[in-house]
Coordinates of C-alpha atoms and ligand atoms in Angstrom, one line a residue:
M17 CA -16.6 -5.4 -2.2
K18 CA -18.6 -6.5 -5.2
I19 CA -18.3 -4.6 -8.6
G20 CA -21.1 -4.9 -11.1
V21 CA -20.6 -4.8 -14.9
L22 CA -23.5 -3.6 -17.0
A23 CA -24.0 -6.5 -19.3
L24 CA -26.8 -5.4 -21.7
Q25 CA -24.6 -5.4 -24.7
G26 CA -20.8 -4.8 -25.6
A27 CA -17.4 -5.7 -24.2
F28 CA -18.5 -6.7 -20.7
R29 CA -16.5 -10.0 -20.4
E30 CA -13.3 -8.2 -20.8
Q31 CA -14.3 -5.8 -17.9
V32 CA -14.9 -8.9 -15.6
E33 CA -11.8 -10.4 -16.6
T34 CA -9.8 -7.2 -15.8
L35 CA -11.6 -6.6 -12.5
E36 CA -10.9 -10.3 -11.4
A37 CA -7.2 -9.9 -12.3
L38 CA -7.0 -7.2 -9.7
G39 CA -8.7 -9.6 -7.1
A40 CA -12.2 -7.8 -7.2
S41 CA -15.4 -9.8 -7.1
A42 CA -17.3 -9.0 -10.4
S43 CA -20.8 -9.8 -11.2
L44 CA -22.9 -9.1 -14.4
V45 CA -25.8 -6.6 -14.0
K46 CA -28.8 -7.1 -16.4
T47 CA -31.7 -6.2 -13.9
P48 CA -32.5 -3.8 -11.1
G49 CA -32.2 -6.5 -8.5
Q50 CA -28.6 -7.3 -9.7
L51 CA -27.8 -3.5 -9.5
A52 CA -28.9 -3.2 -5.9
G53 CA -26.4 -5.8 -4.8
V54 CA -23.3 -4.0 -6.0
D55 CA -20.9 -1.4 -4.5
G56 CA -19.6 0.0 -7.9
I57 CA -20.4 -0.4 -11.6
V58 CA -18.5 -0.6 -14.8
L59 CA -20.3 0.6 -17.9
P60 CA -18.4 -1.0 -20.8
G61 CA -18.0 0.0 -24.4
G62 CA -20.1 -1.3 -27.1
E63 CA -22.9 0.4 -29.0
S64 CA -24.4 3.3 -27.0
T65 CA -27.6 3.4 -29.1
T66 CA -28.3 -0.2 -28.5
V67 CA -27.6 0.1 -24.7
D68 CA -29.9 3.1 -24.7
K69 CA -32.8 1.0 -25.8
L70 CA -31.9 -1.9 -23.5
L71 CA -31.9 0.4 -20.4
D72 CA -35.6 0.8 -21.1
S73 CA -36.4 -2.9 -21.8
S74 CA -34.4 -4.1 -18.7
G75 CA -35.9 -1.5 -16.3
L76 CA -32.5 -0.3 -15.4
R77 CA -32.7 3.2 -16.6
T78 CA -34.1 4.9 -13.6
P79 CA -32.4 2.7 -10.9
L80 CA -29.0 3.2 -12.6
R81 CA -29.4 6.9 -12.9
D82 CA -30.5 7.2 -9.3
A83 CA -27.7 5.1 -8.1
L84 CA -25.1 7.2 -9.8
R85 CA -26.7 10.4 -8.6
D86 CA -26.5 9.1 -5.1
G87 CA -22.7 8.6 -5.5
M88 CA -22.2 4.9 -6.6
P89 CA -18.7 4.7 -7.9
A90 CA -18.5 4.0 -11.6
L91 CA -16.1 3.5 -14.5
A92 CA -17.6 4.3 -17.8
V93 CA -15.7 3.4 -21.0
C94 CA -16.5 4.7 -24.5
A95 CA -20.1 3.9 -25.2
G96 CA -20.5 3.8 -21.4
L97 CA -19.5 7.5 -21.2
I98 CA -22.0 8.3 -24.0
V99 CA -24.7 6.7 -22.0
L100 CA -23.9 8.9 -18.8
A101 CA -23.2 12.1 -20.7
A102 CA -25.2 15.3 -20.3
E103 CA -25.3 15.8 -24.1
V104 CA -24.7 13.6 -27.1
V105 CA -24.0 15.2 -30.7
D106 CA -24.5 12.9 -33.7
G107 CA -26.4 10.4 -31.6
R108 CA -29.6 8.6 -32.7
A109 CA -32.5 11.1 -32.6
D110 CA -34.2 9.4 -29.7
Q111 CA -31.1 8.5 -27.7
Q112 CA -31.5 9.7 -24.2
P113 CA -28.2 10.0 -22.3
L114 CA -28.6 9.7 -18.5
G115 CA -27.1 13.1 -17.9
V116 CA -25.0 12.3 -14.8
I117 CA -21.6 13.3 -16.2
D118 CA -21.4 16.9 -17.2
V119 CA -19.7 16.5 -20.6
T120 CA -20.8 16.9 -24.3
V121 CA -19.5 14.1 -26.4
R122 CA -19.7 13.6 -30.2
R123 CA -20.4 10.0 -31.2
N124 CA -17.8 8.5 -33.4
G125 CA -16.1 12.0 -33.4
Y126 CA -12.8 10.3 -34.6
G127 CA -14.2 8.7 -37.6
R128 CA -15.2 5.2 -38.6
Q129 CA -13.9 1.8 -37.4
R130 CA -11.0 1.9 -39.7
D131 CA -9.9 5.2 -37.9
S132 CA -9.5 3.3 -34.8
F133 CA -5.9 4.0 -33.1
E134 CA -3.8 3.6 -30.2
A135 CA -2.0 6.5 -28.4
D136 CA 0.3 6.8 -25.4
L137 CA -1.2 8.9 -22.8
S138 CA 0.4 10.8 -20.0
V139 CA -1.7 10.5 -16.7
P140 CA 0.0 12.5 -13.8
E141 CA -2.7 11.0 -11.5
F142 CA -1.2 7.6 -11.6
E143 CA 2.1 8.7 -10.3
A144 CA 0.5 10.9 -7.7
G145 CA -1.6 8.0 -6.5
G146 CA 1.4 5.6 -6.3
L147 CA 0.2 3.5 -9.3
G148 CA 3.5 4.0 -11.1
A149 CA 5.0 6.3 -13.8
G150 CA 5.0 5.9 -17.6
P151 CA 2.4 6.4 -20.3
F152 CA -0.7 4.4 -20.6
S153 CA -1.5 3.0 -24.0
G154 CA -5.0 4.1 -25.0
V155 CA -6.9 1.9 -27.5
F156 CA -9.5 4.1 -29.2
I157 CA -12.2 2.3 -31.2
R158 CA -14.9 4.5 -32.8
A159 CA -14.5 6.6 -29.7
P160 CA -16.4 9.7 -28.8
V161 CA -14.8 13.0 -28.9
I162 CA -15.4 15.1 -25.6
E163 CA -16.3 18.6 -26.9
R164 CA -17.2 20.2 -23.5
V165 CA -16.5 19.5 -19.9
G166 CA -18.4 21.1 -17.1
T167 CA -16.7 22.8 -14.1
G168 CA -17.3 19.8 -11.9
V169 CA -15.3 17.5 -14.2
E170 CA -11.5 16.9 -13.7
V171 CA -9.6 16.1 -16.7
L172 CA -6.9 13.4 -16.0
A173 CA -5.5 12.9 -19.5
S174 CA -5.9 14.5 -23.0
Y175 CA -4.8 13.5 -26.4
N176 CA -4.2 16.4 -28.9
G177 CA -5.8 18.7 -26.6
V178 CA -9.1 16.6 -26.2
P179 CA -9.9 15.1 -22.8
V180 CA -9.8 11.3 -22.9
L181 CA -9.7 10.4 -19.3
G182 CA -11.6 12.2 -16.5
R183 CA -13.6 12.1 -13.2
Q184 CA -16.6 13.7 -11.9
G185 CA -17.1 12.9 -8.2
A186 CA -16.9 9.0 -8.0
M187 CA -17.4 8.6 -11.6
L188 CA -14.3 7.9 -13.8
F189 CA -14.5 7.9 -17.5
A190 CA -12.4 7.1 -20.5
T191 CA -13.0 7.4 -24.3
F192 CA -10.5 4.7 -24.9
H193 CA -10.7 1.0 -23.7
P194 CA -8.6 0.4 -20.7
E195 CA -9.5 -3.2 -20.5
L196 CA -7.6 -3.8 -23.7
A197 CA -4.3 -2.5 -22.5
R198 CA -2.0 -4.9 -20.7
D199 CA -1.9 -2.2 -18.0
L200 CA -4.5 -2.3 -15.0
R201 CA -3.9 1.2 -13.7
V202 CA -7.3 2.7 -14.9
H203 CA -9.1 -0.2 -13.2
E204 CA -6.9 0.1 -10.1
L205 CA -7.9 3.9 -9.8
F206 CA -11.4 3.1 -10.1
L207 CA -11.2 0.3 -7.4
S208 CA -9.6 2.6 -5.1
S209 CA -12.7 4.9 -5.3
C210 CA -15.1 2.0 -4.3
Ligands
LIG330 N1 -19.2 4.3 -31.4 C1 -19.9 3.6 -30.4 C2 -21.1 4.3 -29.8 O1 -21.5 5.3 -30.4 C3 -19.0 3.6 -29.1 C4 -17.7 2.5 -29.5 C5 -17.2 1.9 -28.3 O2 -17.8 1.8 -27.2 N2 -15.9 1.4 -28.5 O3 -21.8 3.9 -28.8

């Protein structure tokens, strides 16, 4: 099983390290050819407006959208979720999210960089899936706020009443950075769907 990590911009190296710590084989995806060779994909955090532009220059926009629509398992983190969302509030005017996850997100909805924070999250799904009990420490860095979730979206964790971890089909998403926690359970849950 080969997992791709979208490597156009952002925190992709940390994603490769986390996947490898779980024994998965991870490879960087910068071209449509590299996307064609993977069984699942991680969309890392970073800057969604930059990734949006690079999806066009790399030629990945359409093949990535099609692969996700066809059911390729994905883990979308922070900016990665913004890229996949149905609707983005406070985005750049020409930002075109791929529209494969039925959520509305507000970019930088928790405030600026200095408003970044850490919070303990309760994720019942981990215990149900045999991944162990106990909270997951979520690191939020200029995270988006999920303002709406569609009926096909399952909310797996919330913070102050706002969804922060969820799933639509084979696509798992987090507004925090699971690769920065010393806790591999979000990635384990993702790999179990691949
Ligand atoms: N604020 C960033 C954006 O709008 C997301 C930040 C992150 O991925 N940590 O793309």
